[in-house]
Amino acid sequence: MAEGSRSDGFQGAKTGPAGGPLPVRWSSRGRAMTFQVWGWRREDASQVLAWMPEAEGGRGAAMPRRTPATKDPTAVERANLLNMAKLSIKGLIESALSFGRTLDSDYPPLQQFFVVMEHCLKHGLKVRKSFLSYNKTIWGPLELVEKLYPEAEEIGASVRDLPGLKTPLGRARAWLRLALMQKKMADYLRCLIIQRDLLSEFYEYHALMMEEEGAVIVGLLVGLNVIDANLCVKGEDLDSQVGVIDFSMYLKNEEDIENERDVQIAAILDQKNYVEELNRQLNSTVSSLHSRVDSLEKSNTKLIEELAIAKNNIIKLQEENHQLRSENKLILMKTQQHLEVTKVDVETELQTYKHSRQGLDEMYNEARRQLRDESQLRQGSEDGLKEKNEIIARLEEKTNKITAAMRQLEQRLQQAEKAQMEAEDEDKKYLQECQSKSDNLQKQISQKEKQLVQLETDLKIEKEWRQTLQEDLQKEKDALSHLRNETQQIISLKKEFLNIQDENQQLKKIYHEQEQALQELGNKLSESKLKIEDIKEANKALQGLVWLKDKEATHCKLCEKEFSLSKRKHHCRNCGEIFCNACSDNELPLPSSPKPVRVCDSCHALLIQRCSSNLP
C-alpha cells in the first residue's frame, strides 16, 4: 500500500452519483440502528451520521429526518465529526471515572478517542506534493506546535527518537498519546487553532480546524485533564493501525434506557423523601426554636423585674445615704455650736475667776497692809489689840471663804475641761461612725451600680440573642415555605411525570407496532435488494470482469488523468479497474477480504449504499 493511501474510517466528502455527499465509513458489526446513541432517538441518527445517499430505492430516501441535499457537505462533515468528538470524549471521561484507575493502551474508549481525534485532524487537509506521490498527513500541523508552544519541543523530540515509527501518521499518533499523558493536548491544539494563517498552509478553508467546530473540540479536550493515562508508545505498532470508529460503544438498547428512566424515577422519589424528611426536621427545629423563644421571653421578663427591683433598692439606698449625710451635717453643726458655747462659758468663767482672784489679791494685800498698820498701832496701843484680832479673824474667815471659792472655781474649771474633752471624744467617735457608715453605703452603692451594669449588659445580650433567634426563625420559616413550594412542585412534577410516562407507554406501544411493521417492510426490501445486487454481481461475473493489467491502462478511469511517476496506478479490489490515488483513496472490507482494502470512489459509494440498505 502506498504511503499516500488512507487507512482511516472517516473519508473526506466527495460528490457521489446522486450529487450528494458520499457516506462516511463506519463499522456496524451487525448491530441494528434501533439503539440510541447517548439518549438520542432513532430519527436523530441522521444528525450523527448524515451519510444516507439518495440512491434508487435506497433506505436513505425513507429516513424521516435526512440532511437536505442543499446543505453544504463540508458543514455536514464538520457537524458529524463534532458530534463524534463529543460522544467519544464524554464516553471516555465517564468510563474512566467509573473505571477508577490509570488507563492503558488497551482501553477501548481510549483507542476510539484517538481514532476520532485522528479523523478530526485529517479533515480538510491539503494534498502536499512530493517527488513520488501526493501526501496527506497530520504530522505537519502537529510539528508546527513546537514553534508556537516551546514546551511541546520535548514531545516532538521524543517522538522523533522512537525507533519503531517510520511514517508521519505513526509519529502523529504517538504525539497525540504523549500529549494526553502530559494533560496538555487542549493547550497545544489551542495554540494551533489560534494561528489560522499558519494552519492555512496545511488545511483548506472549510476544514474543521479552521472553523468554529475546532475551537469547540479544543474546549471539550480540557475535560480530559482529569484522566490519568499510562500509555506504552515504544512497543506499539502505530504505523499500520486501522482507524475504524466502532459505533457500537456509543449505542444503547431500549432496556438500558428503561433502566436509566427507572433510576431517574428512583432518584426523584429519593429527593422527594429527602425533602419531606428535611421538612420534618425543619418543623421540629422551628418548634424547638419557639420553645426557646418562649423560655427566653420568660427569663427576659424575670430579668426586667429583677432590674426594676435593683433600681428601686438603689434609689432607696441613695435616699438613705442623703438622709444620713444630712443628719451627719446637723450633728456636726450641733456639736460645733455646743463646743462654741462651752468655750464661751469657759472663757467667761476664766475671766470671772481672774477678776475675782485679782479682787481677792487686792483684798488680801489690803488686809495685810491693814494688819501691818494695826500691828504698828498695836505697839502703840494695847486697847485696840482685841479689835484688831477680831478684824484679823474676820479677815482670815474672809480669806478662807475666798480660798474655798477659788477651790470651787478651780474644780468647776476642771469639770468644764473634762466635759470639753469628753465632748470632743464623743464628737470624734460620732464622726468616725458616720464616716464608716458613709463608706459602707458608698460600697453598697458601687456594688449595686456594678450589678446594675451587669444586668444591663445581660439584658442587651438577651435582646441581641432574641433578635438573632427571631431572624433565624424567620429564615427557617422562609426555608420551610420554600421547601413546601418545592414539595408541591415535586408533587406536580410527579403527576406530570406519571402522565408523561403513561403517554410514553402508549407511544411506545404505537412505536413498537410501527417499528415491527417497518422492520418487516425493511426485511422484505433488503431481501429483494440483496437479490437484485446478487443478480447484478452475477451478471458482472458473467460479463467477465477481470483484473486489468497495468500496461492496458494509461489514464485514470474516473478523472481521466494520465499516469506518471508522480501519479501512480492503483487497482480497485472490487471492480479490478485501475485508478489514480485521489480517485481510489478509500478502504472497505470485501467478501473476499475481511480486512479493509483499496476501492474506487464509485465502488465505495455502491458498497456503502448496499450496507445502508441492509440495515433494519
Coordinates of C-alpha atoms in Angstrom, one line a residue:
M1 CA 0.0 0.0 0.0
A2 CA 1.4 3.4 -0.9
E3 CA 2.1 5.9 1.8
G4 CA -0.5 8.3 0.4
S5 CA -3.3 5.8 0.8
R6 CA -5.7 6.3 3.7
S7 CA -6.4 3.7 6.3
D8 CA -8.9 5.8 8.3
G9 CA -12.6 5.3 8.7
F10 CA -13.9 8.8 8.0
Q11 CA -13.5 9.9 4.5
G12 CA -13.5 13.5 3.0
A13 CA -16.7 14.4 1.3
K14 CA -16.8 13.6 -2.4
T15 CA -19.6 14.0 -4.9
G16 CA -21.5 10.8 -5.4
P17 CA -23.6 9.7 -8.3
A18 CA -26.7 11.3 -6.9
G19 CA -25.0 14.7 -6.3
G20 CA -25.0 14.4 -2.5
P21 CA -22.0 13.8 -0.3
L22 CA -20.6 10.4 -0.2
P23 CA -21.1 8.5 3.1
V24 CA -18.7 8.2 5.9
R25 CA -17.5 4.7 6.7
W26 CA -18.5 3.0 9.9
S27 CA -18.2 -0.4 11.4
S28 CA -21.7 -1.8 12.2
R29 CA -20.8 -5.4 13.2
G30 CA -24.3 -6.5 12.6
R31 CA -26.0 -4.2 15.2
A32 CA -29.4 -2.7 14.5
M33 CA -30.0 1.1 14.3
T34 CA -32.9 0.8 16.8
F35 CA -30.4 1.5 19.6
Q36 CA -30.0 5.0 21.0
V37 CA -26.7 7.0 21.0
W38 CA -26.4 8.5 24.5
G39 CA -30.1 9.3 24.8
W40 CA -30.6 10.2 21.1
R41 CA -33.7 8.9 19.3
R42 CA -33.5 6.9 16.2
E43 CA -34.7 9.7 14.0
D44 CA -31.8 11.8 15.2
A45 CA -29.3 9.3 13.8
S46 CA -29.2 11.4 10.6
Q47 CA -27.6 14.2 12.5
V48 CA -24.8 11.9 13.8
L49 CA -24.3 10.1 10.5
A50 CA -25.5 12.2 7.7
W51 CA -24.3 9.7 5.1
M52 CA -27.5 8.2 3.7
P53 CA -27.3 8.9 -0.1
E54 CA -30.3 9.4 -2.3
A55 CA -30.0 6.2 -4.2
E56 CA -32.5 4.3 -6.2
G57 CA -35.0 2.9 -3.8
G58 CA -32.4 3.3 -1.0
R59 CA -33.3 3.5 2.6
G60 CA -31.9 7.0 2.9
A61 CA -34.8 8.4 0.9
A62 CA -37.2 6.9 3.5
M63 CA -35.5 8.5 6.5
P64 CA -37.8 11.0 8.3
R65 CA -35.0 13.5 9.2
R66 CA -32.4 13.3 6.4
T67 CA -29.9 16.0 5.9
P68 CA -31.1 18.2 3.0
A69 CA -29.3 17.9 -0.3
T70 CA -28.8 21.7 -0.5
K71 CA -26.7 21.7 2.7
D72 CA -23.0 22.2 2.4
P73 CA -21.4 18.8 2.6
T74 CA -18.3 20.1 4.4
A75 CA -20.5 21.6 7.1
V76 CA -22.3 18.2 7.4
E77 CA -18.9 16.5 7.8
R78 CA -17.8 19.1 10.4
A79 CA -21.0 18.6 12.4
N80 CA -20.6 14.8 12.2
L81 CA -17.1 15.0 13.4
L82 CA -18.0 17.4 16.2
N83 CA -20.8 15.1 17.4
M84 CA -18.5 12.1 17.3
A85 CA -15.9 14.0 19.3
K86 CA -18.5 14.9 21.9
L87 CA -19.6 11.3 22.2
S88 CA -16.0 9.9 22.4
I89 CA -14.8 12.5 25.0
K90 CA -18.0 12.1 27.1
G91 CA -17.8 8.3 27.0
L92 CA -14.1 8.3 27.8
I93 CA -14.5 10.6 30.8
E94 CA -17.5 8.8 32.2
S95 CA -16.0 5.3 31.7
A96 CA -12.6 6.4 33.0
L97 CA -14.1 7.9 36.2
S98 CA -16.1 4.7 36.8
F99 CA -13.0 2.6 35.9
G100 CA -11.2 4.3 38.8
R101 CA -7.6 3.7 37.9
T102 CA -4.9 4.7 35.3
L103 CA -5.8 3.9 31.7
D104 CA -3.5 1.9 29.5
S105 CA -3.3 1.5 25.7
D106 CA -5.7 -1.5 25.5
Y107 CA -8.6 0.5 26.9
P108 CA -11.3 0.5 24.1
P109 CA -12.8 4.0 24.8
L110 CA -9.3 5.5 24.7
Q111 CA -8.5 3.8 21.4
Q112 CA -11.7 5.1 19.9
F113 CA -10.9 8.6 21.2
F114 CA -7.6 8.6 19.3
V115 CA -9.3 7.4 16.2
V116 CA -11.9 10.2 16.4
M117 CA -9.1 12.8 17.0
E118 CA -7.2 11.5 14.0
H119 CA -10.3 12.0 11.8
C120 CA -10.9 15.5 13.2
L121 CA -7.3 16.5 12.4
K122 CA -7.4 14.9 8.9
H123 CA -10.5 16.7 7.9
G124 CA -9.7 19.2 5.1
L125 CA -6.0 18.5 4.8
K126 CA -4.3 19.8 1.7
V127 CA -2.6 17.4 -0.5
R128 CA 1.1 18.1 -0.4
K129 CA 3.1 17.0 -3.4
S130 CA 6.2 15.0 -3.0
F131 CA 8.6 13.7 -5.6
L132 CA 7.0 10.3 -6.0
S133 CA 3.3 10.8 -4.9
Y134 CA 0.8 13.0 -3.2
N135 CA 1.0 13.1 0.6
K136 CA -1.8 13.9 3.0
T137 CA -0.7 13.7 6.7
I138 CA -1.4 15.4 10.0
W139 CA 2.2 15.3 11.2
G140 CA 2.9 18.7 9.6
P141 CA 0.5 20.8 11.6
L142 CA 1.5 19.0 14.8
E143 CA 5.1 19.8 14.2
L144 CA 4.1 23.4 14.0
V145 CA 3.0 23.3 17.7
E146 CA 6.7 23.2 18.7
K147 CA 7.3 26.7 17.3
L148 CA 4.2 28.1 18.9
Y149 CA 4.4 26.3 22.3
P150 CA 8.1 25.8 23.5
E151 CA 7.1 23.1 26.0
A152 CA 6.0 20.9 23.1
E153 CA 9.6 20.5 21.9
E154 CA 10.1 17.7 24.4
I155 CA 7.2 15.7 22.8
G156 CA 8.5 16.3 19.3
A157 CA 12.0 15.2 20.2
S158 CA 10.8 12.1 22.0
V159 CA 8.5 11.2 19.0
R160 CA 11.4 11.6 16.5
D161 CA 13.6 9.4 18.7
L162 CA 11.2 6.5 18.8
P163 CA 12.8 3.7 16.7
G164 CA 9.7 1.9 15.5
L165 CA 8.0 4.8 13.8
K166 CA 8.5 5.1 10.0
T167 CA 5.6 7.1 8.7
P168 CA 4.4 10.6 9.6
L169 CA 1.0 9.2 10.5
G170 CA 2.6 6.9 13.2
R171 CA 4.5 9.9 14.6
A172 CA 1.3 11.9 14.7
R173 CA -0.4 9.1 16.6
A174 CA 2.5 8.9 19.1
W175 CA 2.4 12.7 19.5
L176 CA -1.3 12.6 20.4
R177 CA -0.7 9.9 23.0
L178 CA 2.2 11.7 24.7
A179 CA 0.2 15.0 24.8
L180 CA -2.7 13.1 26.5
M181 CA -0.3 11.7 29.1
Q182 CA 1.1 15.2 29.7
K183 CA -2.6 16.6 30.1
K184 CA -1.7 19.4 27.7
M185 CA -3.4 18.3 24.5
A186 CA -6.0 21.1 24.8
D187 CA -3.3 23.7 25.4
Y188 CA -1.2 22.5 22.4
L189 CA -4.2 22.5 20.0
R190 CA -5.5 25.8 21.3
C191 CA -2.2 27.4 20.3
L192 CA -2.5 25.8 16.9
I193 CA -6.1 26.9 16.1
I194 CA -5.3 30.5 17.1
Q195 CA -2.7 30.8 14.4
R196 CA -5.1 30.2 11.4
D197 CA -2.8 32.0 9.0
L198 CA -0.2 29.3 9.6
L199 CA -2.8 26.5 9.6
S200 CA -3.9 27.6 6.1
E201 CA -0.7 26.1 4.7
F202 CA -1.9 22.6 5.8
Y203 CA -5.8 22.9 5.7
E204 CA -8.4 24.0 3.3
Y205 CA -10.5 27.0 4.3
H206 CA -13.5 24.7 5.1
A207 CA -11.5 22.3 7.3
L208 CA -12.7 21.6 10.8
M209 CA -9.5 23.0 12.4
M210 CA -10.2 26.3 10.5
E211 CA -13.8 26.7 11.7
E212 CA -15.6 27.1 15.0
E213 CA -16.0 23.4 15.4
G214 CA -12.3 23.1 16.0
A215 CA -12.4 25.6 18.9
V216 CA -15.4 23.6 20.4
I217 CA -13.4 20.4 20.3
V218 CA -10.4 22.0 21.9
G219 CA -12.7 23.3 24.7
L220 CA -14.0 19.7 25.2
L221 CA -10.5 18.4 25.4
V222 CA -9.9 20.4 28.6
G223 CA -12.1 17.8 30.4
L224 CA -9.6 15.1 29.7
N225 CA -7.2 16.6 32.3
V226 CA -9.0 14.6 35.0
I227 CA -7.9 11.4 33.4
D228 CA -4.6 9.6 34.2
A229 CA -3.2 7.6 31.4
N230 CA -0.1 5.4 31.2
L231 CA 0.5 4.5 27.5
C232 CA 3.4 2.5 26.2
V233 CA 4.2 4.1 22.8
K234 CA 7.5 2.5 22.2
G235 CA 6.3 -1.1 21.7
E236 CA 3.1 -0.3 19.9
D237 CA 2.8 -0.5 16.1
L238 CA 1.3 2.9 15.3
D239 CA 2.2 2.9 11.6
S240 CA -0.1 0.1 10.5
Q241 CA -3.1 0.7 12.7
V242 CA -6.5 0.9 11.0
G243 CA -8.5 3.9 12.2
V244 CA -12.1 2.5 12.2
I245 CA -14.7 4.0 14.5
D246 CA -16.7 1.4 16.4
F247 CA -20.2 3.0 16.9
S248 CA -21.4 0.0 19.0
M249 CA -19.7 1.6 22.0
Y250 CA -21.9 4.6 21.9
L251 CA -25.2 2.7 21.3
K252 CA -27.7 1.8 23.9
N253 CA -30.7 -0.6 23.7
E254 CA -34.1 0.1 25.0
E255 CA -33.7 -1.9 28.1
D256 CA -30.8 0.3 29.2
I257 CA -32.9 3.4 28.5
E258 CA -35.8 2.0 30.6
N259 CA -33.3 1.1 33.4
E260 CA -32.0 4.7 33.3
R261 CA -35.5 6.0 33.5
D262 CA -36.3 3.8 36.4
V263 CA -33.1 5.1 38.1
Q264 CA -34.2 8.7 37.4
I265 CA -37.6 7.9 38.9
A266 CA -36.0 6.4 41.9
A267 CA -33.7 9.4 42.3
I268 CA -36.7 11.8 42.1
L269 CA -38.5 9.7 44.7
D270 CA -35.4 9.7 46.9
Q271 CA -35.2 13.5 46.5
K272 CA -38.9 13.8 47.5
N273 CA -38.4 11.6 50.6
Y274 CA -35.3 13.7 51.5
V275 CA -37.2 16.9 51.1
E276 CA -40.1 15.5 53.3
E277 CA -37.6 14.4 55.9
L278 CA -35.9 17.7 55.8
N279 CA -39.3 19.4 56.1
R280 CA -40.0 17.3 59.3
Q281 CA -36.6 18.2 60.8
L282 CA -37.2 21.9 60.0
N283 CA -40.6 21.7 61.7
S284 CA -39.0 20.1 64.8
T285 CA -36.3 22.8 64.8
V286 CA -39.0 25.5 64.4
S287 CA -40.9 24.1 67.3
S288 CA -37.8 23.9 69.5
L289 CA -36.9 27.5 68.5
H290 CA -40.4 28.6 69.5
S291 CA -40.0 26.9 72.9
R292 CA -36.6 28.5 73.3
V293 CA -38.0 31.9 72.4
D294 CA -40.8 31.5 75.0
S295 CA -38.3 30.5 77.7
L296 CA -36.1 33.4 76.7
E297 CA -39.0 35.8 76.9
K298 CA -39.9 34.4 80.4
S299 CA -36.3 34.8 81.6
N300 CA -36.2 38.3 80.0
T301 CA -39.3 39.3 82.0
K302 CA -37.7 37.9 85.1
L303 CA -34.5 39.9 84.4
I304 CA -36.5 43.0 83.8
E305 CA -38.3 42.6 87.1
E306 CA -35.1 42.0 88.9
L307 CA -33.6 45.0 87.3
A308 CA -36.6 47.2 88.4
I309 CA -36.2 45.8 92.0
A310 CA -32.5 46.5 91.9
K311 CA -33.1 50.1 90.7
N312 CA -35.7 50.6 93.5
N313 CA -33.2 49.3 96.0
I314 CA -30.5 51.6 94.6
I315 CA -32.9 54.6 94.9
K316 CA -33.8 53.7 98.5
L317 CA -30.1 53.4 99.4
Q318 CA -29.4 56.7 97.7
E319 CA -32.2 58.4 99.7
E320 CA -30.9 56.8 103.0
N321 CA -27.4 58.0 102.1
H322 CA -28.7 61.5 101.6
Q323 CA -30.6 61.4 104.9
L324 CA -27.6 60.1 106.8
R325 CA -25.4 62.7 105.2
S326 CA -27.9 65.5 106.2
E327 CA -28.2 64.0 109.8
N328 CA -24.4 63.9 109.9
K329 CA -24.2 67.5 108.9
L330 CA -26.8 68.5 111.5
I331 CA -25.0 66.6 114.3
L332 CA -21.7 68.2 113.3
M333 CA -23.3 71.7 113.4
K334 CA -24.9 71.0 116.8
T335 CA -21.6 69.7 118.2
Q336 CA -19.7 72.7 116.8
Q337 CA -22.3 75.0 118.4
H338 CA -22.1 73.2 121.7
L339 CA -18.3 73.4 121.6
E340 CA -18.5 77.1 120.9
V341 CA -21.0 77.6 123.8
T342 CA -18.8 75.6 126.2
K343 CA -15.7 77.6 125.0
V344 CA -17.5 80.9 125.6
D345 CA -18.7 79.7 129.1
V346 CA -15.2 78.5 130.0
E347 CA -13.7 81.8 128.8
T348 CA -16.2 83.8 130.8
E349 CA -15.6 81.6 133.9
L350 CA -11.9 82.1 133.4
Q351 CA -12.3 85.8 133.1
T352 CA -14.5 85.9 136.2
Y353 CA -12.0 83.7 138.0
K354 CA -9.2 86.1 137.0
H355 CA -11.2 89.1 138.1
S356 CA -12.2 87.5 141.4
R357 CA -8.7 86.4 142.1
Q358 CA -7.4 89.9 141.3
G359 CA -10.0 91.3 143.7
L360 CA -9.1 88.7 146.4
D361 CA -5.4 89.5 145.9
E362 CA -6.1 93.2 146.3
M363 CA -8.3 92.5 149.4
Y364 CA -5.5 90.2 150.7
N365 CA -2.9 92.9 150.1
E366 CA -5.1 95.5 151.7
A367 CA -5.7 93.2 154.7
R368 CA -2.1 92.6 155.1
R369 CA -1.4 96.3 154.9
Q370 CA -4.1 96.9 157.4
L371 CA -2.6 94.1 159.5
R372 CA 0.7 95.9 159.4
D373 CA -0.8 99.1 160.2
E374 CA -2.7 97.5 163.1
S375 CA 0.4 95.8 164.2
Q376 CA 2.2 99.1 164.2
L377 CA -0.8 100.6 166.0
R378 CA -0.8 97.6 168.4
Q379 CA 2.6 98.6 169.6
G380 CA 1.2 101.9 170.1
S381 CA -2.0 100.7 171.8
E382 CA -2.9 97.6 173.6
D383 CA -6.5 98.6 173.7
G384 CA -7.2 98.1 170.1
L385 CA -5.5 94.8 170.1
K386 CA -8.7 92.8 170.6
E387 CA -10.5 94.7 167.9
K388 CA -7.6 94.1 165.6
N389 CA -7.6 90.4 166.5
E390 CA -11.3 90.3 165.7
I391 CA -10.6 92.1 162.5
I392 CA -7.8 89.6 161.7
A393 CA -10.1 86.7 162.5
R394 CA -12.7 88.2 160.2
L395 CA -10.1 88.7 157.5
E396 CA -8.9 85.1 157.9
E397 CA -12.5 83.9 157.6
K398 CA -12.9 86.0 154.5
T399 CA -9.6 84.7 153.1
N400 CA -10.8 81.1 153.9
K401 CA -14.0 81.8 152.1
I402 CA -12.1 83.3 149.2
T403 CA -9.8 80.3 149.0
A404 CA -12.8 77.9 149.2
A405 CA -14.5 79.9 146.4
M406 CA -11.3 79.7 144.4
R407 CA -11.1 76.0 145.0
Q408 CA -14.7 75.6 143.9
L409 CA -13.9 77.7 140.8
E410 CA -10.9 75.6 140.0
Q411 CA -13.0 72.4 140.4
R412 CA -15.6 73.8 138.1
L413 CA -12.9 74.8 135.6
Q414 CA -11.5 71.2 135.8
Q415 CA -15.0 69.8 135.3
A416 CA -15.6 72.1 132.4
E417 CA -12.3 71.0 130.8
K418 CA -13.2 67.3 131.4
A419 CA -16.6 67.9 129.8
Q420 CA -15.0 69.6 126.9
M421 CA -12.6 66.7 126.4
E422 CA -15.4 64.2 126.7
A423 CA -17.5 66.2 124.2
E424 CA -14.6 66.3 121.8
D425 CA -14.0 62.5 122.2
E426 CA -17.7 61.9 121.6
D427 CA -17.6 64.1 118.5
K428 CA -14.6 62.2 117.2
K429 CA -16.3 58.8 117.8
Y430 CA -19.5 60.0 116.2
L431 CA -17.6 61.4 113.2
Q432 CA -15.8 58.0 112.8
E433 CA -19.1 56.1 113.0
C434 CA -20.6 58.5 110.4
Q435 CA -17.6 58.1 108.1
S436 CA -17.7 54.3 108.4
K437 CA -21.4 54.3 107.7
S438 CA -20.9 56.6 104.7
D439 CA -18.1 54.3 103.4
N440 CA -20.3 51.2 103.8
L441 CA -23.1 53.0 102.0
Q442 CA -20.7 54.1 99.2
K443 CA -19.5 50.5 98.8
Q444 CA -23.1 49.2 98.7
I445 CA -23.9 51.9 96.1
S446 CA -20.9 50.9 94.0
Q447 CA -21.8 47.2 94.2
K448 CA -25.4 48.0 93.3
E449 CA -24.2 50.1 90.3
K450 CA -22.0 47.2 89.2
Q451 CA -24.9 44.8 89.5
L452 CA -27.0 47.3 87.5
V453 CA -24.3 47.5 84.8
Q454 CA -24.1 43.7 84.7
L455 CA -27.9 43.4 84.5
E456 CA -28.0 45.9 81.7
T457 CA -25.3 44.0 79.7
D458 CA -27.2 40.8 80.3
L459 CA -30.3 42.4 79.1
K460 CA -28.6 43.7 76.0
I461 CA -27.2 40.2 75.3
E462 CA -30.6 38.7 75.8
K463 CA -32.1 41.3 73.4
E464 CA -29.5 40.6 70.8
W465 CA -29.9 36.8 71.2
R466 CA -33.6 37.2 70.9
Q467 CA -33.2 39.3 67.7
T468 CA -30.9 36.6 66.2
L469 CA -33.3 33.9 67.2
Q470 CA -36.1 35.9 65.6
E471 CA -34.0 36.3 62.4
D472 CA -33.2 32.6 62.4
L473 CA -36.8 31.7 63.0
Q474 CA -37.8 34.0 60.1
K475 CA -35.1 32.3 57.9
E476 CA -36.3 28.9 58.9
K477 CA -39.9 29.9 58.1
D478 CA -38.8 31.2 54.7
A479 CA -36.8 27.9 54.1
L480 CA -39.8 25.9 55.2
S481 CA -42.1 27.8 52.9
H482 CA -39.6 27.4 50.1
L483 CA -39.4 23.6 50.8
R484 CA -43.1 23.4 50.9
N485 CA -43.3 25.1 47.5
E486 CA -40.6 22.7 46.2
T487 CA -42.6 19.7 47.6
Q488 CA -45.7 21.0 45.9
Q489 CA -43.7 21.5 42.7
I490 CA -42.2 18.0 43.1
I491 CA -45.7 16.5 43.6
S492 CA -47.0 18.4 40.5
L493 CA -43.9 17.2 38.6
K494 CA -44.5 13.7 39.7
K495 CA -48.1 13.9 38.5
E496 CA -46.9 15.3 35.2
F497 CA -44.2 12.6 35.1
L498 CA -46.7 9.9 35.6
N499 CA -48.9 11.4 32.9
I500 CA -45.9 11.6 30.6
Q501 CA -44.9 8.1 31.5
D502 CA -48.4 6.9 30.6
E503 CA -48.3 8.8 27.3
N504 CA -44.8 7.4 26.8
Q505 CA -46.1 3.8 27.3
Q506 CA -48.8 4.4 24.8
L507 CA -46.4 6.0 22.3
K508 CA -44.0 3.0 22.9
K509 CA -46.8 0.6 22.0
I510 CA -47.5 2.6 18.9
Y511 CA -43.8 2.9 18.2
H512 CA -43.2 -0.9 18.6
E513 CA -46.1 -1.7 16.3
Q514 CA -44.9 0.7 13.7
E515 CA -41.3 -0.5 14.2
Q516 CA -42.3 -4.1 13.7
A517 CA -44.2 -3.1 10.5
L518 CA -41.2 -1.1 9.3
Q519 CA -38.8 -4.0 10.1
E520 CA -41.0 -6.4 8.2
L521 CA -41.0 -4.0 5.2
G522 CA -37.3 -3.3 5.6
N523 CA -36.5 -7.0 5.7
K524 CA -38.6 -7.6 2.6
L525 CA -36.9 -4.6 0.8
S526 CA -33.4 -5.7 1.9
E527 CA -34.1 -9.3 0.8
S528 CA -35.3 -8.0 -2.6
K529 CA -32.4 -5.6 -2.9
L530 CA -29.9 -8.2 -1.9
K531 CA -31.3 -10.5 -4.6
I532 CA -31.1 -7.6 -7.1
E533 CA -27.4 -7.0 -6.1
D534 CA -26.6 -10.7 -6.3
I535 CA -28.2 -10.7 -9.7
K536 CA -26.1 -7.7 -10.7
E537 CA -22.9 -9.2 -9.4
A538 CA -23.8 -12.5 -11.2
N539 CA -24.3 -10.5 -14.4
K540 CA -21.0 -8.7 -13.9
A541 CA -19.3 -12.1 -13.3
L542 CA -20.9 -13.4 -16.4
Q543 CA -19.8 -10.4 -18.4
G544 CA -16.2 -11.4 -17.4
L545 CA -14.9 -8.7 -15.1
V546 CA -11.2 -9.4 -14.7
W547 CA -8.2 -7.8 -13.1
L548 CA -7.0 -5.1 -15.5
K549 CA -3.3 -5.2 -16.3
D550 CA -1.1 -2.2 -15.6
K551 CA 0.0 -2.0 -19.3
E552 CA -3.6 -1.7 -20.5
A553 CA -4.3 1.5 -18.5
T554 CA -2.7 4.8 -19.3
H555 CA -5.3 7.1 -17.8
C556 CA -7.5 7.1 -14.7
K557 CA -10.9 5.7 -15.4
L558 CA -12.7 8.4 -13.3
C559 CA -10.7 11.7 -13.7
E560 CA -9.1 10.5 -17.0
K561 CA -5.7 12.0 -15.9
E562 CA -2.6 10.4 -17.4
F563 CA -0.4 8.3 -15.1
S564 CA 3.2 9.3 -14.5
L565 CA 5.9 8.9 -11.9
S566 CA 4.2 11.3 -9.5
K567 CA 0.7 9.9 -10.4
R568 CA 0.8 6.2 -9.7
K569 CA -1.6 3.4 -10.7
H570 CA -3.8 1.7 -8.1
H571 CA -6.2 -1.3 -8.6
C572 CA -9.7 -1.3 -7.2
R573 CA -10.1 -4.6 -5.3
N574 CA -13.8 -4.7 -6.2
C575 CA -14.1 -4.0 -9.9
G576 CA -10.5 -4.6 -10.9
E577 CA -10.1 -1.3 -12.8
I578 CA -7.0 1.0 -12.4
F579 CA -7.4 4.4 -10.9
C580 CA -5.2 7.2 -9.5
N581 CA -4.6 7.7 -5.8
A582 CA -7.1 10.5 -5.4
C583 CA -9.9 8.5 -7.0
S584 CA -9.2 5.3 -5.1
D585 CA -8.3 6.7 -1.7
N586 CA -11.0 4.6 0.1
E587 CA -10.8 1.3 2.0
L588 CA -13.6 -1.1 2.8
P589 CA -13.8 -4.8 3.8
L590 CA -15.0 -7.0 1.0
P591 CA -16.4 -10.5 1.0
S592 CA -13.2 -11.8 -0.4
S593 CA -11.0 -9.9 2.2
P594 CA -12.1 -9.3 5.8
K595 CA -9.5 -6.6 6.2
P596 CA -10.2 -3.1 4.6
V597 CA -8.7 -2.9 1.1
R598 CA -8.5 -0.2 -1.6
V599 CA -11.7 0.5 -3.6
C600 CA -12.5 3.3 -6.0
D601 CA -15.0 6.1 -5.3
S602 CA -17.8 4.6 -7.3
C603 CA -17.4 1.1 -5.7
H604 CA -17.1 2.8 -2.3
A605 CA -20.4 4.6 -2.8
L606 CA -22.1 1.5 -4.1
L607 CA -20.9 -0.7 -1.3
I608 CA -21.9 1.7 1.4
Q609 CA -25.3 2.2 -0.2
R610 CA -25.7 -1.6 -0.2
C611 CA -24.6 -1.7 3.5
S612 CA -27.1 1.0 4.4
S613 CA -29.9 -0.7 2.6
N614 CA -29.2 -3.9 4.6
L615 CA -29.7 -2.1 7.9
P616 CA -33.2 -2.7 9.5

